[in-house]
XYZ file of C-alpha atoms in Angstrom:
494
model
C 17.072 -14.756 -23.927
C 19.716 -15.939 -21.517
C 18.512 -16.155 -17.942
C 20.352 -16.045 -14.676
C 19.727 -17.087 -11.099
C 19.433 -13.856 -9.169
C 19.866 -13.984 -5.438
C 17.608 -11.962 -3.225
C 17.145 -10.775 0.306
C 13.873 -11.109 2.188
C 12.446 -8.068 3.847
C 10.076 -7.883 6.849
C 6.520 -9.170 6.512
C 3.805 -6.523 6.303
C 0.123 -6.791 7.105
C -0.667 -4.533 4.135
C 1.830 -3.903 1.343
C 0.928 -1.065 -1.026
C 2.377 -0.927 -4.533
C 2.349 2.733 -5.532
C 2.958 6.096 -3.823
C 0.335 8.328 -5.443
C -2.929 9.516 -3.905
C -4.629 6.111 -4.177
C -1.721 4.462 -2.421
C -1.463 7.081 0.286
C -5.194 7.117 1.035
C -5.102 3.318 1.192
C -2.180 3.506 3.627
C -3.990 5.953 5.920
C -7.143 3.782 6.024
C -5.159 0.596 6.680
C -3.124 2.276 9.395
C -6.288 3.620 11.063
C -7.419 -0.017 11.267
C -4.227 -0.951 13.103
C -2.366 -2.722 10.333
C 1.388 -2.656 9.839
C 1.588 -0.896 6.452
C 4.431 -0.619 3.958
C 4.390 1.521 0.831
C 6.738 0.643 -2.021
C 7.157 3.358 -4.658
C 9.541 3.199 -7.608
C 10.051 6.962 -7.493
C 9.070 9.134 -4.546
C 5.870 8.723 -2.492
C 3.825 11.917 -2.738
C 6.399 13.437 -5.070
C 6.093 11.481 -8.289
C 3.527 9.966 -10.644
C 0.427 11.532 -12.109
C -1.054 12.636 -8.781
C 1.679 15.274 -8.585
C 0.979 16.780 -12.008
C -2.828 16.501 -11.742
C -4.873 19.656 -11.164
C -6.058 18.680 -7.668
C -9.669 18.935 -8.855
C -12.201 16.558 -7.278
C -15.714 16.687 -8.802
C -18.433 14.563 -7.265
C -22.171 14.194 -6.928
C -23.540 16.649 -4.325
C -25.514 15.145 -1.428
C -28.834 16.547 -2.680
C -31.305 14.480 -4.682
C -31.705 16.697 -7.726
C -28.028 17.615 -8.032
C -26.975 14.011 -7.438
C -29.208 12.763 -10.243
C -27.911 15.431 -12.630
C -24.363 14.280 -11.909
C -25.369 10.646 -12.295
C -26.784 11.330 -15.776
C -23.630 13.070 -16.885
C -21.367 10.423 -15.367
C -23.241 7.532 -17.026
C -23.456 9.388 -20.374
C -19.711 9.840 -20.331
C -19.193 6.065 -19.856
C -21.339 5.272 -22.964
C -22.848 2.158 -21.416
C -19.488 0.512 -20.717
C -19.367 1.090 -16.974
C -19.992 -1.591 -14.369
C -23.448 -0.437 -13.251
C -22.930 -1.425 -9.607
C -19.577 0.300 -9.380
C -20.799 3.486 -11.059
C -23.858 3.725 -8.775
C -21.707 3.073 -5.703
C -19.287 5.836 -6.702
C -21.967 8.430 -7.366
C -23.810 7.622 -4.135
C -20.756 7.485 -1.839
C -18.431 10.167 -3.162
C -19.893 13.153 -1.263
C -19.575 11.329 2.113
C -16.027 10.266 1.269
C -15.076 13.832 0.358
C -16.655 15.082 3.587
C -14.546 12.617 5.610
C -11.485 13.922 3.780
C -12.062 17.340 5.410
C -11.030 15.742 8.674
C -7.473 15.332 7.425
C -7.013 19.081 7.271
C -5.757 19.036 3.700
C -5.399 22.296 1.697
C -8.646 21.767 -0.229
C -11.227 24.437 -0.893
C -14.786 23.119 -1.244
C -17.238 24.799 -3.631
C -20.992 24.403 -3.492
C -24.175 24.318 -5.578
C -27.612 25.305 -4.380
C -30.765 23.184 -4.087
C -33.947 24.080 -2.159
C -32.176 26.736 -0.120
C -29.273 24.498 0.862
C -25.614 24.584 -0.218
C -23.989 21.275 -1.176
C -20.309 20.682 -2.034
C -19.668 19.450 -5.551
C -16.007 20.257 -6.066
C -12.828 20.423 -4.013
C -9.417 21.683 -5.165
C -6.252 23.349 -4.011
C -5.467 26.977 -4.756
C -3.723 27.150 -7.137
C -4.958 23.910 -8.702
C -1.688 22.009 -8.428
C -1.561 18.339 -7.511
C 1.785 18.646 -5.794
C 0.218 20.821 -3.105
C -2.181 18.046 -2.259
C 0.256 15.143 -2.536
C 2.764 16.911 -0.299
C 0.125 17.398 2.390
C -1.067 13.798 2.249
C 2.527 12.559 2.322
C 3.089 14.579 5.524
C 0.025 12.909 7.014
C 1.693 9.517 6.607
C 4.421 10.617 9.017
C 1.848 10.809 11.823
C 1.420 7.017 11.755
C 4.235 4.951 13.272
C 2.712 1.838 11.678
C 3.284 3.194 8.136
C 6.694 2.533 6.558
C 7.556 4.208 3.266
C 10.274 2.844 0.950
C 11.019 4.960 -2.102
C 13.161 3.982 -5.069
C 11.815 0.442 -4.991
C 10.677 -1.061 -8.292
C 8.136 -3.814 -7.757
C 8.667 -6.283 -10.598
C 6.169 -9.054 -9.865
C 3.399 -10.106 -7.522
C 4.174 -13.448 -5.930
C 1.280 -15.895 -5.673
C 0.873 -19.419 -4.398
C -2.276 -21.510 -4.649
C -4.289 -18.581 -5.969
C -3.302 -16.251 -3.160
C -1.010 -13.211 -3.029
C 2.017 -13.843 -0.819
C 4.159 -10.741 -1.428
C 6.223 -9.078 -4.159
C 9.578 -9.359 -5.845
C 11.234 -5.954 -6.080
C 14.415 -4.227 -7.167
C 15.982 -1.904 -4.622
C 19.304 -0.189 -5.159
C 20.493 -2.821 -7.567
C 19.564 -5.821 -5.408
C 16.561 -8.083 -5.548
C 14.308 -8.235 -2.504
C 11.242 -10.260 -1.615
C 8.682 -8.452 0.534
C 6.228 -10.919 2.129
C 2.794 -9.585 2.988
C -0.560 -10.839 4.238
C -2.353 -8.565 1.791
C -1.342 -6.384 -1.162
C -2.940 -3.271 -2.683
C -2.126 -2.610 -6.339
C -2.441 1.098 -7.082
C 0.485 2.157 -9.234
C -1.409 4.127 -11.873
C -1.779 4.026 -15.627
C 0.437 3.710 -18.717
C 0.671 7.009 -20.552
C 4.295 6.413 -21.545
C 3.233 3.614 -23.852
C 2.600 6.599 -26.173
C 5.162 9.097 -27.475
C 2.954 12.071 -26.523
C 1.567 11.965 -22.987
C 0.671 14.150 -20.040
C 1.939 11.468 -17.658
C 5.149 11.592 -15.698
C 8.061 9.475 -17.009
C 7.578 6.722 -14.401
C 4.025 5.767 -15.473
C 4.670 2.724 -17.671
C 1.782 0.255 -17.221
C 3.421 -1.663 -14.400
C 0.181 -2.415 -12.598
C -1.619 -3.778 -15.667
C 1.305 -6.029 -16.578
C 1.812 -7.343 -13.033
C -1.894 -8.086 -12.745
C -1.904 -9.904 -16.072
C 1.154 -11.960 -15.184
C -0.486 -13.211 -12.009
C -3.589 -14.277 -13.925
C -5.996 -11.375 -13.484
C -8.234 -10.354 -16.405
C -8.162 -6.768 -17.692
C -11.291 -5.038 -19.007
C -11.836 -2.041 -21.287
C -8.187 -1.595 -22.233
C -9.170 -0.087 -25.592
C -10.498 2.975 -23.797
C -7.581 5.395 -23.494
C -8.424 9.029 -22.907
C -6.418 11.545 -24.885
C -6.362 14.883 -23.101
C -7.062 17.682 -25.574
C -5.990 20.560 -23.323
C -2.226 20.076 -23.261
C 0.203 22.847 -24.226
C 3.390 21.375 -25.655
C 5.145 24.545 -26.836
C 6.815 26.825 -25.824
C 6.582 24.785 -22.597
C 4.405 21.945 -21.427
C 1.364 22.524 -19.252
C -2.166 21.234 -18.801
C -5.057 23.668 -19.234
C -7.853 23.704 -16.701
C -10.934 23.192 -18.916
C -12.957 25.872 -17.085
C -10.624 28.386 -18.756
C -12.837 27.979 -21.856
C -15.798 29.189 -19.807
C -13.895 32.418 -19.272
C -12.958 33.481 -22.781
C -10.172 31.160 -23.910
C -10.689 29.547 -27.356
C -8.936 27.073 -29.651
C -7.871 28.140 -33.146
C -6.297 26.293 -36.063
C -3.307 27.455 -38.154
C -5.659 29.672 -40.206
C -6.875 31.448 -37.084
C -10.300 29.813 -37.267
C -12.184 28.791 -34.119
C -12.830 25.292 -35.406
C -14.898 24.229 -32.383
C -17.393 27.072 -32.902
C -19.977 25.395 -35.160
C -23.272 23.517 -35.012
C -21.369 20.239 -34.817
C -19.994 21.239 -31.415
C -22.792 22.878 -29.389
C -20.597 22.977 -26.263
C -17.638 24.317 -28.299
C -14.281 23.689 -26.550
C -16.088 22.073 -23.616
C -17.385 19.083 -25.545
C -16.406 15.690 -24.124
C -12.660 15.208 -24.162
C -12.768 12.501 -26.814
C -14.712 14.842 -29.150
C -12.279 17.728 -28.691
C -9.275 15.401 -29.090
C -10.541 14.104 -32.444
C -11.301 17.612 -33.660
C -7.762 18.724 -32.793
C -6.296 15.602 -34.387
C -7.891 16.624 -37.689
C -6.176 20.029 -37.643
C -2.646 20.739 -38.842
C -1.987 22.962 -35.842
C -3.960 24.047 -32.758
C -3.337 27.191 -30.789
C -4.665 28.454 -27.466
C -6.023 31.998 -27.852
C -6.142 33.899 -24.568
C -6.893 37.350 -26.041
C -10.514 37.286 -24.915
C -9.865 35.517 -21.603
C -10.834 36.956 -18.230
C -7.383 38.069 -17.065
C -8.174 38.002 -13.351
C -9.469 34.449 -13.647
C -6.432 33.397 -15.675
C -3.985 34.807 -13.121
C -5.870 33.272 -10.197
C -6.678 29.823 -11.517
C -3.918 29.191 -14.089
C -0.933 31.284 -13.040
C 1.537 29.025 -14.862
C -0.247 29.564 -18.200
C -0.556 33.293 -17.587
C 3.193 33.414 -16.925
C 3.965 31.350 -20.010
C 1.947 33.755 -22.191
C 3.657 36.799 -20.650
C 7.141 35.337 -21.036
C 6.575 34.326 -24.648
C 4.559 37.151 -26.251
C 5.708 36.295 -29.781
C 5.225 32.528 -29.558
C 1.880 30.782 -29.963
C 0.732 28.396 -27.239
C 0.529 25.156 -29.247
C -1.786 22.314 -28.228
C -2.137 18.646 -29.106
C -4.065 15.718 -27.621
C -1.879 13.473 -25.469
C -2.360 10.083 -23.774
C -3.774 10.955 -20.394
C -5.852 8.331 -18.613
C -6.623 4.628 -19.031
C -10.263 3.805 -18.303
C -9.553 0.063 -18.429
C -7.734 -2.214 -16.055
C -8.267 -4.753 -13.297
C -12.041 -5.140 -12.836
C -12.999 -2.879 -9.949
C -15.303 -4.148 -7.190
C -17.034 -2.202 -4.435
C -14.737 -3.835 -1.855
C -11.661 -3.435 -4.107
C -10.937 -7.182 -3.984
C -9.689 -9.116 -7.025
C -9.776 -12.742 -8.244
C -6.445 -13.292 -6.449
C -7.118 -13.775 -2.733
C -5.396 -11.156 -0.615
C -4.842 -8.796 -3.540
C -6.810 -5.531 -3.686
C -6.709 -2.832 -6.360
C -7.805 0.801 -6.676
C -7.102 3.928 -8.684
C -6.279 4.129 -12.380
C -4.986 0.562 -12.499
C -8.618 -0.596 -12.228
C -11.326 -0.603 -14.895
C -15.141 -0.512 -14.877
C -15.883 2.753 -13.131
C -15.455 5.160 -16.032
C -16.448 2.971 -18.967
C -15.639 4.317 -22.411
C -14.589 7.772 -21.227
C -13.875 9.570 -17.996
C -15.809 12.586 -16.765
C -13.531 15.511 -15.903
C -12.613 15.731 -12.246
C -13.548 12.175 -11.292
C -10.079 10.597 -11.194
C -8.935 12.105 -7.906
C -12.360 11.531 -6.347
C -11.963 7.887 -7.289
C -8.747 7.705 -5.273
C -10.523 9.084 -2.210
C -13.535 6.735 -2.418
C -11.773 3.487 -3.298
C -8.428 4.147 -1.630
C -10.131 4.211 1.742
C -12.122 1.068 0.977
C -9.059 -0.856 -0.262
C -7.028 0.080 2.797
C -9.773 -0.791 5.309
C -10.638 -4.112 3.704
C -7.021 -5.161 3.200
C -6.345 -4.458 6.863
C -9.332 -6.518 7.925
C -8.252 -9.399 5.664
C -4.772 -9.310 7.167
C -6.111 -9.264 10.748
C -8.135 -12.405 10.082
C -5.192 -14.234 8.509
C -2.762 -16.061 10.794
C -0.825 -17.788 8.019
C 2.755 -16.858 7.177
C 3.192 -15.851 3.522
C 5.026 -18.413 1.390
C 7.275 -16.623 -1.103
C 10.281 -18.867 -1.800
C 8.820 -21.100 -4.512
C 7.067 -18.246 -6.315
C 10.162 -16.063 -6.171
C 12.262 -18.850 -7.688
C 9.808 -19.366 -10.535
C 9.685 -15.688 -11.364
C 13.436 -15.070 -11.127
C 14.106 -17.922 -13.562
C 12.487 -15.816 -16.283
C 14.688 -12.735 -15.764
C 17.491 -12.000 -18.246
C 21.237 -12.010 -17.909
C 22.455 -8.432 -17.498
C 24.755 -6.716 -19.961
C 25.242 -3.206 -21.358
C 22.214 -2.588 -23.598
C 20.158 0.481 -22.542
C 17.121 -0.734 -24.601
C 16.350 2.889 -25.457
C 15.766 2.168 -29.152
C 13.172 -0.520 -28.400
C 11.335 1.743 -25.972
C 11.274 4.604 -28.492
C 10.089 2.271 -31.273
C 7.200 1.050 -29.128
C 6.055 4.538 -28.167
C 6.210 5.862 -31.719
C 4.332 2.788 -32.973
C 1.510 3.258 -30.478
C 1.341 6.992 -31.242
C 1.064 6.351 -34.946
C -1.193 3.332 -35.082
C -3.232 3.046 -31.856
C -3.898 6.568 -30.534
C -6.679 9.064 -31.160
C -7.895 7.632 -34.495
C -7.546 3.915 -35.141
C -7.878 1.583 -38.126
C -7.694 -2.182 -38.592
C -4.660 -1.842 -40.819
C -2.859 0.427 -38.407
C -3.505 -1.730 -35.365
C -2.409 -4.868 -37.157
C 0.789 -3.088 -38.067
C 1.189 -2.084 -34.420
C 0.771 -5.669 -33.218
C 3.366 -6.823 -35.759
C 5.812 -4.191 -34.524
C 5.108 -5.148 -30.882
C 5.945 -8.751 -31.705
C 9.215 -7.647 -33.295
C 10.158 -5.583 -30.246
C 9.300 -8.464 -27.915
C 11.510 -10.793 -29.938
C 14.341 -8.256 -29.941
C 14.042 -7.798 -26.167
C 14.504 -11.540 -25.704
C 17.844 -11.327 -27.531
C 19.189 -8.332 -25.634
C 21.190 -8.244 -22.415
C 19.895 -5.138 -20.598
C 22.178 -2.814 -18.698
C 19.371 -2.223 -16.171
C 16.899 -4.718 -14.858
C 14.585 -1.825 -13.934
C 14.546 -0.562 -17.548
C 14.010 -4.099 -18.853
C 11.114 -4.499 -16.426
C 9.503 -1.212 -17.569
C 9.808 -2.145 -21.200
C 8.283 -5.604 -20.788
C 5.437 -3.959 -18.844
C 4.924 -1.375 -21.588
C 4.874 -4.088 -24.235
C 2.343 -6.178 -22.409
C 0.104 -3.154 -21.822
C 0.449 -1.888 -25.373
C -0.486 -5.287 -26.747
C -3.519 -5.417 -24.441
C -4.684 -1.988 -25.586
C -4.204 -2.766 -29.270
C -5.845 -6.176 -29.244
C -8.863 -4.796 -27.353
C -9.099 -1.888 -29.773
C -8.906 -4.219 -32.744
C -11.673 -6.402 -31.374
C -14.015 -3.446 -30.839
C -15.054 -2.520 -34.342
C -17.404 0.358 -33.513
C -16.391 3.791 -32.261
C -17.358 4.361 -28.656
C -16.271 7.031 -26.190
C -12.496 7.511 -26.320
C -12.131 4.605 -28.799
C -12.497 5.874 -32.358
C -12.333 3.668 -35.460
C -11.907 5.518 -38.746
C -12.843 2.391 -40.689
């Protein structure tokens, strides 16, 4: 690979620099701003208008603040993780989520809270928008950012690398409008989501490419549990794409195979379509075709809770609603701590980019709650770290080292390499895995890496995404190859 000496401009120094514009990033920004920090959000797409937060269902499930209900949730949460959670992190999340969700009420967001009963009292256990669309929530949180003059939002900025010196985060190197920029910062928060686009079939938006995992790895952070990738079994891919709210199966919806059989209705699956997601995904994977049958569904519930699916069914009366499991959520990542710190001083992390909370599988509805709990903690602690730090970030030497590894630009779109990687991961490292398949995947990843080194990319942003996808894909596959038993979302056929 030919390299070049890129020039760069240096932006203003921030107290807290946030990498990512989803819910975790925005909640972090609000908490840091409340603490008086000068906050800057860098988002490669659009803050509050891109990423998985926008296409999520806005559902927050959490442990109610009542002893019996809380312990019931704890049992289910720990069972879902299959013994792979960080015990301290899991306990902290269960015990603090209700209070965090109650504080969220103060923001005046369009969330409706639902309750369960215990000993005559009513305790919130779920919050969601109506209808259950993530964009309703992200739009409202984005508007909240405008109320804080100490929050600056920069969209269309691709953060390429975290700059470190002497074991401490100093800022980031980013691509903005075709030019390189260095953004110095006293503290950083890494919260740029997962990596669904490593796979050919995913529920993730196109901009979710494993950037956070790769940046963390390049600055020396370990990653844990990368073999645990959740494949969402409730995804319609034809005639249009849409996620199904799982509660729909509590109101008459069923899954059928190409023969019309309800394949989840047997002794093997006592909870039928509402088995854990990994179980449903594997059952679907074994079928030639899977269809969503709404003929017995409560029509009022369908129209109220899933209007997009109701409309899809009405508009396509002669077409089946076809379903397949798709890459959805990465349980692994940067080891999460209760204070959201990392092994790199001044670098914090929260959201899907972290690992340890969910273990081998994620309980439905916990991802957005995670952003509320740990986003606030990351923002507050990063602001406090910055306030106690009088040193000026040193970025020049680190920026020079990193830029020396970047390629000479040319005209190659790299599309073939990206497609090859995604198809390889889909075929050999997705729902069902084998030693032979994963070894083939690693061999193909090596070939793509070698090819990338020989190419002259037309776009540095596309080159950056592809190298991030390759590093993440390799991490997933190696971790999956090392774990020889099936556990949670990780299933070995051999």
